[in-house]
Coordinates of C-alpha atoms in Angstrom, one line a residue:
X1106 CA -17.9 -13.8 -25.5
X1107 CA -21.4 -14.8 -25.0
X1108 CA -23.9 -13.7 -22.7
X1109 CA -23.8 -16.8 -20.3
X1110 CA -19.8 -17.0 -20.8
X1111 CA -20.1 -13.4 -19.3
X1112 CA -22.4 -14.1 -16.4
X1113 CA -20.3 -16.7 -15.1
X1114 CA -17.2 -15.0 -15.1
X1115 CA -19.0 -12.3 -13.1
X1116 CA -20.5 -15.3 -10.7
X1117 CA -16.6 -16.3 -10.5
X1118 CA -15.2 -12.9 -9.4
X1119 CA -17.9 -12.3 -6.9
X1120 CA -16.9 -15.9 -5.6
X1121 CA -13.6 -15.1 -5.3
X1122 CA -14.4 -11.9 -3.8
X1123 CA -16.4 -13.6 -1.2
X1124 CA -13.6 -16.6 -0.7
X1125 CA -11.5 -13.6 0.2
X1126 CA -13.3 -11.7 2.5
X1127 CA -13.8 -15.1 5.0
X1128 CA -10.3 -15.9 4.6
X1129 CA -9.3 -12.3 5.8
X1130 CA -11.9 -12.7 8.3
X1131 CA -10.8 -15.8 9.9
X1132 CA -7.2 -14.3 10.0
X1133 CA -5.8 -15.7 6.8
X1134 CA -4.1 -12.9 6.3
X1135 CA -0.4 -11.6 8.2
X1136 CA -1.0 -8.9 10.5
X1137 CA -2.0 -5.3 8.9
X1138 CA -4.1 -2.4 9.7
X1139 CA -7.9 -3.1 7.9
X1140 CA -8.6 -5.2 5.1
X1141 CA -6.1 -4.9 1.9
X1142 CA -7.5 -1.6 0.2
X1143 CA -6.5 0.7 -2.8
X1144 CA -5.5 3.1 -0.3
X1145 CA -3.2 0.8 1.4
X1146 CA -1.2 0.5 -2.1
X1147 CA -1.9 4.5 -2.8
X1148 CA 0.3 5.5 0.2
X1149 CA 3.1 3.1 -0.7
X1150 CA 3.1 4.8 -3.5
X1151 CA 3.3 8.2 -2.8
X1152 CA 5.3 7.9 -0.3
X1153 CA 8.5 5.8 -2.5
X1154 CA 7.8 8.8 -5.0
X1155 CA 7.6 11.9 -2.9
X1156 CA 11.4 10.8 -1.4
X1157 CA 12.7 10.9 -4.5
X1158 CA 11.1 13.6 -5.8
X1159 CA 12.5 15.6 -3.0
X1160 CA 15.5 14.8 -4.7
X1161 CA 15.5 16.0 -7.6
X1162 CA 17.9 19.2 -7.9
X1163 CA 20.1 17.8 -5.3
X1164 CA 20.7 14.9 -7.7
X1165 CA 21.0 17.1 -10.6
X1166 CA 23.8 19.2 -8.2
X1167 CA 25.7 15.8 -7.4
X1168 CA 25.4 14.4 -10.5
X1169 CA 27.4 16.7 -11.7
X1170 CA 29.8 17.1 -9.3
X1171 CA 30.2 13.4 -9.4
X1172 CA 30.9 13.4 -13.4
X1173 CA 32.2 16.6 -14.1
X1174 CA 33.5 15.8 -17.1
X1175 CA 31.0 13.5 -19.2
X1176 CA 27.6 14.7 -16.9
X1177 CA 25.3 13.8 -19.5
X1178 CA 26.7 9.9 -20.9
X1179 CA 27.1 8.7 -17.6
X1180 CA 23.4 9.8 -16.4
X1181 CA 22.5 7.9 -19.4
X1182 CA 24.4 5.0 -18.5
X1183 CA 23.4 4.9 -15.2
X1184 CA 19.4 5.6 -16.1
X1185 CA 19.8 2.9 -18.8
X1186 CA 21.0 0.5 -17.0
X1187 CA 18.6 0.9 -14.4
X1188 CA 15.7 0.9 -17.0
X1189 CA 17.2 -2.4 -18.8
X1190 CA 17.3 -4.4 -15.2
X1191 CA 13.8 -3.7 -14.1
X1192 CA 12.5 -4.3 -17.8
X1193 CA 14.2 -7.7 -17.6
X1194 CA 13.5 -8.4 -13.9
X1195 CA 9.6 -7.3 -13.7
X1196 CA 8.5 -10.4 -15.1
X1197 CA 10.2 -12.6 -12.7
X1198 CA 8.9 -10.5 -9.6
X1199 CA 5.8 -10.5 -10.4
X1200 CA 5.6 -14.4 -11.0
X1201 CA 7.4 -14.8 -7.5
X1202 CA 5.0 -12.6 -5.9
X1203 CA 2.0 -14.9 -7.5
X1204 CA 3.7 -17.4 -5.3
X1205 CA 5.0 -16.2 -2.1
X1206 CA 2.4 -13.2 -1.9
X1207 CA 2.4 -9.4 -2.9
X1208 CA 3.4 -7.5 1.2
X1209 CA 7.0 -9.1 0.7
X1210 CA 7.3 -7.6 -2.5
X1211 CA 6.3 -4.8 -1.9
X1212 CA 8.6 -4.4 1.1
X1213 CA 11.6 -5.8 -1.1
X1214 CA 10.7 -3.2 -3.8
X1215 CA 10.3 -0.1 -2.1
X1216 CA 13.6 -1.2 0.4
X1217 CA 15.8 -1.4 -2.7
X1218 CA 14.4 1.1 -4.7
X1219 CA 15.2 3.8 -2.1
X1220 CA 18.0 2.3 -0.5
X1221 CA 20.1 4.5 -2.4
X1222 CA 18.9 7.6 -1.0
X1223 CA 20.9 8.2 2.4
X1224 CA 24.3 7.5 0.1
X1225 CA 24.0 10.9 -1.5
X1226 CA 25.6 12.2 1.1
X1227 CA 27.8 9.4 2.2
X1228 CA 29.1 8.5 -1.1
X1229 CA 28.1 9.9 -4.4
X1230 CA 30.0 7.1 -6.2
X1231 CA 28.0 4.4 -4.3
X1232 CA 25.1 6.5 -4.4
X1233 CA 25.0 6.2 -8.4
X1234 CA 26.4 2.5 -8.3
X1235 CA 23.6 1.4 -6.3
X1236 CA 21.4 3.0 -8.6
X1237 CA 22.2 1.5 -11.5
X1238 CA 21.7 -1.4 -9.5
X1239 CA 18.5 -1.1 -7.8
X1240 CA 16.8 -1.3 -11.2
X1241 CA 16.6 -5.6 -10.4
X1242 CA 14.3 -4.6 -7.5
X1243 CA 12.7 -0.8 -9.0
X1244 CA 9.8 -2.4 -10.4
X1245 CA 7.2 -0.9 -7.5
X1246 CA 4.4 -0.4 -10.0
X1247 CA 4.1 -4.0 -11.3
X1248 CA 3.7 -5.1 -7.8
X1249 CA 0.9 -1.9 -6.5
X1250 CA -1.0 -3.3 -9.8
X1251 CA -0.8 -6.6 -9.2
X1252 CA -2.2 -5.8 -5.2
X1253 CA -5.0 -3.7 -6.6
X1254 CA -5.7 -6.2 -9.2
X1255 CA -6.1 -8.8 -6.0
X1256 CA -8.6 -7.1 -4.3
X1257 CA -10.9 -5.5 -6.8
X1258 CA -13.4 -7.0 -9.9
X1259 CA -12.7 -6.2 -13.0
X1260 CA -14.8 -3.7 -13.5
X1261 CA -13.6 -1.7 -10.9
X1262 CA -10.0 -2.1 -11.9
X1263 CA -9.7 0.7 -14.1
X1264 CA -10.6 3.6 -11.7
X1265 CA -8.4 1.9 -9.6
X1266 CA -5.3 1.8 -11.8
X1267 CA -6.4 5.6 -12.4
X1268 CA -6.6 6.4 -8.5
X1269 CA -2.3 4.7 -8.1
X1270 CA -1.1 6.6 -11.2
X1271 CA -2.9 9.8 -10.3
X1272 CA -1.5 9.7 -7.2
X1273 CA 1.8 9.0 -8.7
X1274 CA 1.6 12.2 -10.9
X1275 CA 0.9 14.3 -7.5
X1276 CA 3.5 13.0 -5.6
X1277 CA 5.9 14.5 -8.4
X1278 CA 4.1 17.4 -9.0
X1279 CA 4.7 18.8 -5.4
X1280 CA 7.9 17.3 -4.1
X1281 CA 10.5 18.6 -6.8
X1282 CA 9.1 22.2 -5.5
X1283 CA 9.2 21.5 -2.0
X1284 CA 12.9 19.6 -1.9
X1285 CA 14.1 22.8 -4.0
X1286 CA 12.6 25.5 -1.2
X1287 CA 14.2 23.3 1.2
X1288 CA 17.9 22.8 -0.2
X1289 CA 17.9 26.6 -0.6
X1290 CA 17.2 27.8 2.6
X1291 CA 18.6 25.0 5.0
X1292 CA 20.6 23.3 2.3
X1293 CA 20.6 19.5 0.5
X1294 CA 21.6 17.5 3.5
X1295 CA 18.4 18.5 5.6
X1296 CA 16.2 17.2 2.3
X1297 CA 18.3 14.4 2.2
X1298 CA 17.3 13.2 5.8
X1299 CA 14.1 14.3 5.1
X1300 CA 13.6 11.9 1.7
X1301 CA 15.1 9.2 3.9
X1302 CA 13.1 9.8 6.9
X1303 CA 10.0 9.2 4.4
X1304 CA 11.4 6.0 2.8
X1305 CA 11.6 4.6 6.2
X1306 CA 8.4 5.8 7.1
X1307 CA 6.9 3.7 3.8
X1308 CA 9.2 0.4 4.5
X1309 CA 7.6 0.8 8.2
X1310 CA 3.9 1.5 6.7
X1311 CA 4.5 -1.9 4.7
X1312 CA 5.5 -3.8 7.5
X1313 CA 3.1 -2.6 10.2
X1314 CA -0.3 -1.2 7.9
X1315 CA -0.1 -3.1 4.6
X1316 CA -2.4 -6.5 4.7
X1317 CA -1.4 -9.3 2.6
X1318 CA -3.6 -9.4 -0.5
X1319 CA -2.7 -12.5 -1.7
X1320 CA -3.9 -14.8 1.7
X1321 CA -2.2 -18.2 1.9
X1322 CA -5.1 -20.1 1.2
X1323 CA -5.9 -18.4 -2.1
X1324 CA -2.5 -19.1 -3.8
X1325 CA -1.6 -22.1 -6.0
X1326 CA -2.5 -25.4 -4.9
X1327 CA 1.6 -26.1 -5.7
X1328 CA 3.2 -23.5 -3.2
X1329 CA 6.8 -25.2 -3.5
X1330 CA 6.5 -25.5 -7.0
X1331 CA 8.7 -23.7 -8.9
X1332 CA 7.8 -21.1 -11.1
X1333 CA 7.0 -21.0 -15.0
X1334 CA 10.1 -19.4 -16.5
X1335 CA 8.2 -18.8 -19.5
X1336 CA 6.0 -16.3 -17.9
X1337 CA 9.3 -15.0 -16.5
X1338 CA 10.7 -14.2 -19.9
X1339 CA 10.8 -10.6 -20.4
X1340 CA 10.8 -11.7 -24.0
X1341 CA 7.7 -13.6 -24.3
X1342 CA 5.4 -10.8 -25.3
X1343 CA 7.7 -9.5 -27.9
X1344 CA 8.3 -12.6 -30.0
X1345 CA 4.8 -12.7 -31.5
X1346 CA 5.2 -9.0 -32.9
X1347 CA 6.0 -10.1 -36.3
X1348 CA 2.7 -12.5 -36.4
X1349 CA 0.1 -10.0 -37.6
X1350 CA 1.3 -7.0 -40.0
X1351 CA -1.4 -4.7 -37.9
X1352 CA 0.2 -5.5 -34.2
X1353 CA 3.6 -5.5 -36.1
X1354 CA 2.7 -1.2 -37.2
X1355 CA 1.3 -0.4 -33.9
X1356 CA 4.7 -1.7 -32.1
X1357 CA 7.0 -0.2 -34.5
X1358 CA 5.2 3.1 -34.1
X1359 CA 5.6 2.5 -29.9
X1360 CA 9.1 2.0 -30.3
X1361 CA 10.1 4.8 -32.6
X1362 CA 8.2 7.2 -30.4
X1363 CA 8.4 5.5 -26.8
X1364 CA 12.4 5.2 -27.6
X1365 CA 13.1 9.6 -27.6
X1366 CA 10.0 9.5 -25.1
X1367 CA 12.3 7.8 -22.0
X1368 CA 15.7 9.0 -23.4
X1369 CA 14.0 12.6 -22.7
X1370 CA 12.6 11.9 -19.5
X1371 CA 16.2 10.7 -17.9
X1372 CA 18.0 13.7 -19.2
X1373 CA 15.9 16.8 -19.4
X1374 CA 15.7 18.3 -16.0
X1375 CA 19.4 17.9 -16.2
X1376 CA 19.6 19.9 -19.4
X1377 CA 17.2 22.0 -18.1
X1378 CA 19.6 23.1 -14.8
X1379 CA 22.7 22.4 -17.2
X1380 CA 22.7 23.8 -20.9
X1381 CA 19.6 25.9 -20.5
X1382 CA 20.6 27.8 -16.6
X1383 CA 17.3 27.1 -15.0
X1384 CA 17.9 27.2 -11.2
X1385 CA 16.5 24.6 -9.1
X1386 CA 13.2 26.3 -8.2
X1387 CA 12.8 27.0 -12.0
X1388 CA 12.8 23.2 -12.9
X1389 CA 10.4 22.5 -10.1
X1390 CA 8.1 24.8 -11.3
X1391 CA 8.4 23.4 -14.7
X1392 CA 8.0 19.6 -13.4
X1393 CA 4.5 20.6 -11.7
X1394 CA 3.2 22.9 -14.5
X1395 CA 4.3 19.8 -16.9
X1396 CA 2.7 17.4 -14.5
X1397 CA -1.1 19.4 -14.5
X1398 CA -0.9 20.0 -18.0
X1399 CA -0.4 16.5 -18.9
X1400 CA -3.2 15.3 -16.8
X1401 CA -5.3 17.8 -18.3
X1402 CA -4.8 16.5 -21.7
X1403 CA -5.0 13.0 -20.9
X1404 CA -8.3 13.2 -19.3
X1405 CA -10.4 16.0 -20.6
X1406 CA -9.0 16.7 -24.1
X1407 CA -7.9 13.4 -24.6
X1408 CA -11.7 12.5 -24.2
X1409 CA -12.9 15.0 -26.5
X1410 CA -10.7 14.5 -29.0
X1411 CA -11.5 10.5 -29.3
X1412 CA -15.0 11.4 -29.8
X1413 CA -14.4 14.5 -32.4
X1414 CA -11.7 13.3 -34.6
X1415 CA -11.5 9.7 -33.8
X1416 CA -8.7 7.2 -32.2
X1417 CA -6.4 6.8 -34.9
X1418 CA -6.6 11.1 -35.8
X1419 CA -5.8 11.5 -31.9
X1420 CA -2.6 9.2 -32.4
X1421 CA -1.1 11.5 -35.2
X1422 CA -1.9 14.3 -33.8
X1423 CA -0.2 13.1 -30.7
X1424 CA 3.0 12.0 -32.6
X1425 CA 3.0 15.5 -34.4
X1426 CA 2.3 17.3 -31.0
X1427 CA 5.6 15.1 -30.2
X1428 CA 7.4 16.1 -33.3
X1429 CA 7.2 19.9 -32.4
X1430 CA 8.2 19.8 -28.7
X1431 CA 11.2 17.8 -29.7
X1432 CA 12.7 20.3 -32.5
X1433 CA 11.8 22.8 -30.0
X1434 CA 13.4 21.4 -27.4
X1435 CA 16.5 20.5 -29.8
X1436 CA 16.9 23.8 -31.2
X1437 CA 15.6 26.1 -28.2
X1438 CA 18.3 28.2 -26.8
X1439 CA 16.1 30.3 -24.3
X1440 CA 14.3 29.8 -21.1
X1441 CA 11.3 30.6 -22.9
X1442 CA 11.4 28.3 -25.6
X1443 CA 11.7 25.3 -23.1
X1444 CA 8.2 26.7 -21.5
X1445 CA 6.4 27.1 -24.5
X1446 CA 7.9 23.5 -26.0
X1447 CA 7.0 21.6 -22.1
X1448 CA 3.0 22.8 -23.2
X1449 CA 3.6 21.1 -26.3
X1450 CA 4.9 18.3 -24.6
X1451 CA 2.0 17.9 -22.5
X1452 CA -0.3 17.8 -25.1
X1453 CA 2.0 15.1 -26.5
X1454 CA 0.7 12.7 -23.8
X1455 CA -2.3 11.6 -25.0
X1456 CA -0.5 9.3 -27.8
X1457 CA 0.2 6.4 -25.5
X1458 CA -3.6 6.0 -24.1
X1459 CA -4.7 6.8 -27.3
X1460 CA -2.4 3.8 -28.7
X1461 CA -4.0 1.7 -25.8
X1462 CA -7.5 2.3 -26.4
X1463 CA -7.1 1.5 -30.2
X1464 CA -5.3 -2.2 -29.4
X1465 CA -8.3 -2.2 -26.8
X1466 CA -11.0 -1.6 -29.2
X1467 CA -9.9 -3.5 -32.1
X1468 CA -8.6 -6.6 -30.5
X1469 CA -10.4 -9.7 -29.4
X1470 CA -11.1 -10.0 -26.1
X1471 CA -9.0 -13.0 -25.4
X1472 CA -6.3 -10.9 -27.5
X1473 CA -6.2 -8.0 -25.4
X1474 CA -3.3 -8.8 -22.3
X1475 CA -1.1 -10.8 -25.3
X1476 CA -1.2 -7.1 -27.6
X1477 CA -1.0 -4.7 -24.8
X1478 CA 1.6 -7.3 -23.0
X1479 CA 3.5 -6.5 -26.3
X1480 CA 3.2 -2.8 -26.1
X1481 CA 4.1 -2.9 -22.6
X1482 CA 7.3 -5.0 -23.3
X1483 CA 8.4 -2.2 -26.2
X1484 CA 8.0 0.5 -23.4
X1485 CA 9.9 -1.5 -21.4
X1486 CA 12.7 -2.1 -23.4
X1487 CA 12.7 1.6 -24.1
X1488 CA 13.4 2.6 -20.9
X1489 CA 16.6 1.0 -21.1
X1490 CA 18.0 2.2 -24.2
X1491 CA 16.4 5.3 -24.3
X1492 CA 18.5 7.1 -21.6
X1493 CA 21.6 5.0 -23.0
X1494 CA 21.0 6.6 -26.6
X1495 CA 20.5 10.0 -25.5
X1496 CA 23.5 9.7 -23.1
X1497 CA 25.3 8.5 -26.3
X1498 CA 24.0 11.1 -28.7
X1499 CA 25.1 14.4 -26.1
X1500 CA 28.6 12.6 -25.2
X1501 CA 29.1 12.6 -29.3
X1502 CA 28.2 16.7 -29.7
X1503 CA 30.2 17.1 -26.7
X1504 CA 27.2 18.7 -24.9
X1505 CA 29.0 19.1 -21.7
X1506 CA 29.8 22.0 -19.2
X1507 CA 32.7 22.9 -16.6
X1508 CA 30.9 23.8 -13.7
X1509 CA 27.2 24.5 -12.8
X1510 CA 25.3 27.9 -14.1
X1511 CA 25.1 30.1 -11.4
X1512 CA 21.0 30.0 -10.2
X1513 CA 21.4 33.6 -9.5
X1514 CA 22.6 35.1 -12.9
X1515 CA 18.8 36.1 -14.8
X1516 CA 18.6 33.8 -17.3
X1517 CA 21.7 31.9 -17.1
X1518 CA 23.0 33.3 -20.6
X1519 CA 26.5 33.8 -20.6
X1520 CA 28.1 30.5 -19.7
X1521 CA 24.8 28.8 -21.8
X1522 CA 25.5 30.7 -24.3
X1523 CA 29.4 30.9 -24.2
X1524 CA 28.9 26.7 -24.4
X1525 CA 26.5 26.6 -27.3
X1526 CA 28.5 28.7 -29.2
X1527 CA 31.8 27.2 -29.1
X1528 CA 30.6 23.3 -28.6
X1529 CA 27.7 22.8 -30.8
X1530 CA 25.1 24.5 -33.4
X1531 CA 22.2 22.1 -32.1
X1532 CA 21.7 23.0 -28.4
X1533 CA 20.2 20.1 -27.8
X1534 CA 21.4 17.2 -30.5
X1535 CA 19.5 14.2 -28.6
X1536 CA 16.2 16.0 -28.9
X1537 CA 16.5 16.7 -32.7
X1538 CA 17.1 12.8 -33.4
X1539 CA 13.9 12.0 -31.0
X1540 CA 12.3 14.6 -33.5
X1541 CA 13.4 12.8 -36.6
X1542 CA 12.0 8.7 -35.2
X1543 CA 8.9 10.3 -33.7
X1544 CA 8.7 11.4 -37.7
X1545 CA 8.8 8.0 -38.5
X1546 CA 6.6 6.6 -36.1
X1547 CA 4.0 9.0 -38.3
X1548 CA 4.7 7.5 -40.9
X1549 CA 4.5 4.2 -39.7
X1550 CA 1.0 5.3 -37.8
X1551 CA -0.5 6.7 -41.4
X1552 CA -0.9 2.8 -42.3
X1553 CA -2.6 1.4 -39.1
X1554 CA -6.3 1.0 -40.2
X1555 CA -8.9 3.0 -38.0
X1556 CA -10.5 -0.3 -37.9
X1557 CA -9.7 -4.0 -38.2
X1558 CA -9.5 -7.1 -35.9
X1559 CA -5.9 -8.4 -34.3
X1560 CA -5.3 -11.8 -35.1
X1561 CA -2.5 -13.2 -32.5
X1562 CA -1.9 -16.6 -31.9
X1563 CA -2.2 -16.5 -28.1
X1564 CA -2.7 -20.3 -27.0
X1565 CA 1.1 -20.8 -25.9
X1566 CA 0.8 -16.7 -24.1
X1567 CA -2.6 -18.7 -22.4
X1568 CA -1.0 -21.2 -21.3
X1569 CA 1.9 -19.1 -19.2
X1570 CA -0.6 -16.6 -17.8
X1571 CA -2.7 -19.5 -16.5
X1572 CA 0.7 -21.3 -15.1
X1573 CA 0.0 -20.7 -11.8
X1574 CA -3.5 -21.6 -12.0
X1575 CA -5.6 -19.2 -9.6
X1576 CA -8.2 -17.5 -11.2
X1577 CA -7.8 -14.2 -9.7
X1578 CA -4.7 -13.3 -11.2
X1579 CA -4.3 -9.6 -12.0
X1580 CA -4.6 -8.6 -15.7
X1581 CA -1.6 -8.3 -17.6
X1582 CA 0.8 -5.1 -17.0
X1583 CA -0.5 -3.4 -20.1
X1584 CA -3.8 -3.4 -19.2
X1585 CA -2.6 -0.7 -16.6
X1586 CA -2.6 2.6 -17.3
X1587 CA 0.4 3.8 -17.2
X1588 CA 1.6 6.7 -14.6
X1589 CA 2.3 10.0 -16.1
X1590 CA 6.4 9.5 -15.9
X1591 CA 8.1 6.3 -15.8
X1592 CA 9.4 4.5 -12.7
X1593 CA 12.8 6.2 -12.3
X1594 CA 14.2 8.3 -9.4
X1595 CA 14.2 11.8 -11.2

């Protein structure tokens, strides 16, 4: 881009900036408390996340009790499902909220997303159906990015997307510890009230705090117009993988190690309380200590190891830091052994930005929300069929138990071990497999050059993003960063 092209664009954003700031002045905007801010969208999401991190053993504890029989396949059904509707639905919602603004999304979002939380109690059934189906609406993050992408220049962005997924990561990293203190000493219905006294609070923050950041005035010229269903394909990113070899490498290796990545992250915590006899506290702990470690290693030693062994050395590390924690999670049949391989697992984290900041550097700049938008579709698709496959792969080995480890026994060994003994050699089958694609993803990753330039044909993807015509349309999902678990309720 050259250096005029450049200045304009900043000339643009500042007028857009400017546009915004009168509109919201002269009371273009629906009734809220200040001007739209990044803090506005960092308590929405705190708040959706700390409810249901509350519930995190109490769901493990009904889950169970739900689907004594095959635990483990329907929580992958039920994950997958969920993961498959938002990937195909988050395209839609955000084109809808270009058009009829972001505060009723965000309302409809949160609303559905922890509708299902009171139902634990009420109905367990309903509780899990309505999960499942709340995946059409669970797509909270596309709309918090799309509000901070309204109200901030581009070069602010960044530290913004950093500020919603940081918060995200703390949310997580103290409620699982908090709802387990709770549930043990005044039991799981008091933490259920409490997560649905908090999702209330955030549906009531929404409606009464939260500006519109989207005014009226500053949306399409062709309000009643309906909306490109091109740019609501959740498809459209993915069909131009095949159309250079190096985008076509980087996606496979995404998808190889993305795919064990979200089947892991739907059933673990379960295994965890399950196969391994960790009590609720336990897997708390081991939710925050995973939580800091992995924002340890995606900011500080993520950083130095870019600039000491390069991008595409900090990818194959990453993949073989990957490789490990999976066999060790596969064939770990101590408490220890799931500590020692959730460090690993930690470091394992810095694969994904690492993948991002090599698309980023070695990709045009009109190329960059077509690749990311590519990787960001992959992800997306994994989140579906990740939880479904490792469901699958546990149901198979019949990695399944009678009734709940008792939290007070020391380690949990003797129904653990009376189950891996007489129902499978691998104690954790799923995790083995993740191993084995995560092995090929390396493989896959050897062959992506260090450096090179993208070449994707990107007029039609242009032409979609631009459909609705206002210029301050937020940057394409991938350019997000992405938060340190995936938008899912455990």
């Amino acid at each position: 881009m050259t250096q005029g092209g450049k200045k304009k664009k900043r000339a643009v954003n500042r007028s857009i900036m400017l546009a915004k700031k009168i509109i919201i002045k002269d009371g273009g905007t629906p009734q809220g408390i200040g001007s739209p801010s990044v803090y506005h969208a960092v308590i929405v999401i705190f708040l959706e996340f700390f409810a249901w991190g509350l519930l995190t053993a109490p769901t493990l504890v009904v889950l169970h009790e739900t689907f004594p029989k095959h635990t483990f396949l329907m929580n992958g059904l039920i994950q997958g499902v969920k993961g498959l509707l938002s990937f195909l639905s988050a395209p839609l919602i955000g084109a809808l909220s270009d058009v009829w603004g972001r505060k009723s999304f965000l309302l409809l979002t949160v609303f559905f997303t922890c509708a299902p939380i009171p139902l634990m109690k009420i109905s367990p059934w309903w509780y899990f159906a309505v999960i499942s189906v709340s995946g059409v609406f669970a797509v909270t993050f596309s709309v918090v990015f799309a509000y901070v992408a309204d109200i901030t220049q581009e070069h602010e962005r960044s530290m913004a997307y950093g500020l919603v997924s940081a918060t995200f990561a703390a949310s997580l990293v103290t409620s699982p510890a908090i709802g387990a203190y709770l549930g043990r000493v005044y039991g799981d219905s008091l933490v259920v009230v409490l997560a649905t006294a908090i999702a209330l609070l955030d549906i009531c923050f929404i409606l009464v705090a939260v500006p519109e950041s989207l005014p009226e005035k500053m949306r399409p010229a062709s309000w009643g117009a309906p909306i490109s269903w091109e740019q609501a394909d959740p498809f459209a990113s993915l069909k131009k993988v095949g159309q250079d070899s190096v985008v076509l490498l980087i996606c496979i290796t995404v998808f190889l190690s993305y795919l064990p990545e979200a089947g892991q992250y739907s059933s673990f915590f379960l295994y965890l309380r399950q196969i391994m006899g960790f009590s609720s506290e336990s897997v708390a702990a081991f939710i925050a200590v995973l939580g800091i470690l992995s924002i340890i290693a995606q900011t500080i030693v993520l950083s130095l190891l870019m600039r000491s062994i390069g991008n595409k050395n900090t990818i194959l590390l990453g993949l073989g830091f990957q490789i490990l924690q999976l066999a060790w999670y596969g064939f770990g049949s101590e408490p220890w052994m799931m500590w020692a391989a959730g460090a690993v697992a930690a470091m394992s984290s810095i694969t994904f930005p690492a993948v991002s900041a090599l698309v980023s550097r070695t990709a045009d700049a009109d190329q960059q929300g077509v690749v990311q938008g590519m990787i960001t579709g992959i992800r997306g698709l994994c989140n579906g069929l990740g939880p479904a496959l490792y469901g699958f792969i546990f149901y198979i080995f019949h990695v399944e138990l009678n009734e709940l480890p008792m939290p007070e026994s020391p380690s949990g060994g003797s129904v653990t071990q009376y189950h891996l003994q007489q129902n499978s050699i691998i104690p954790g089958p799923p995790f083995l497999f993740g191993a084995c694609s995560v092995l090929l993803a390396l493989l896959v990753a050897l062959f992506i050059p260090e450096h090179t330039n993208l070449n994707v044909r990107s007029s039609s993807w242009k032409k979609h993003c631009g459909s609705h015509g206002h210029p301050h349309s937020p940057q394409a999902p991938g350019e997000a960063k992405e938060p340190l678990l995936q938008d899912t309720n455990v």
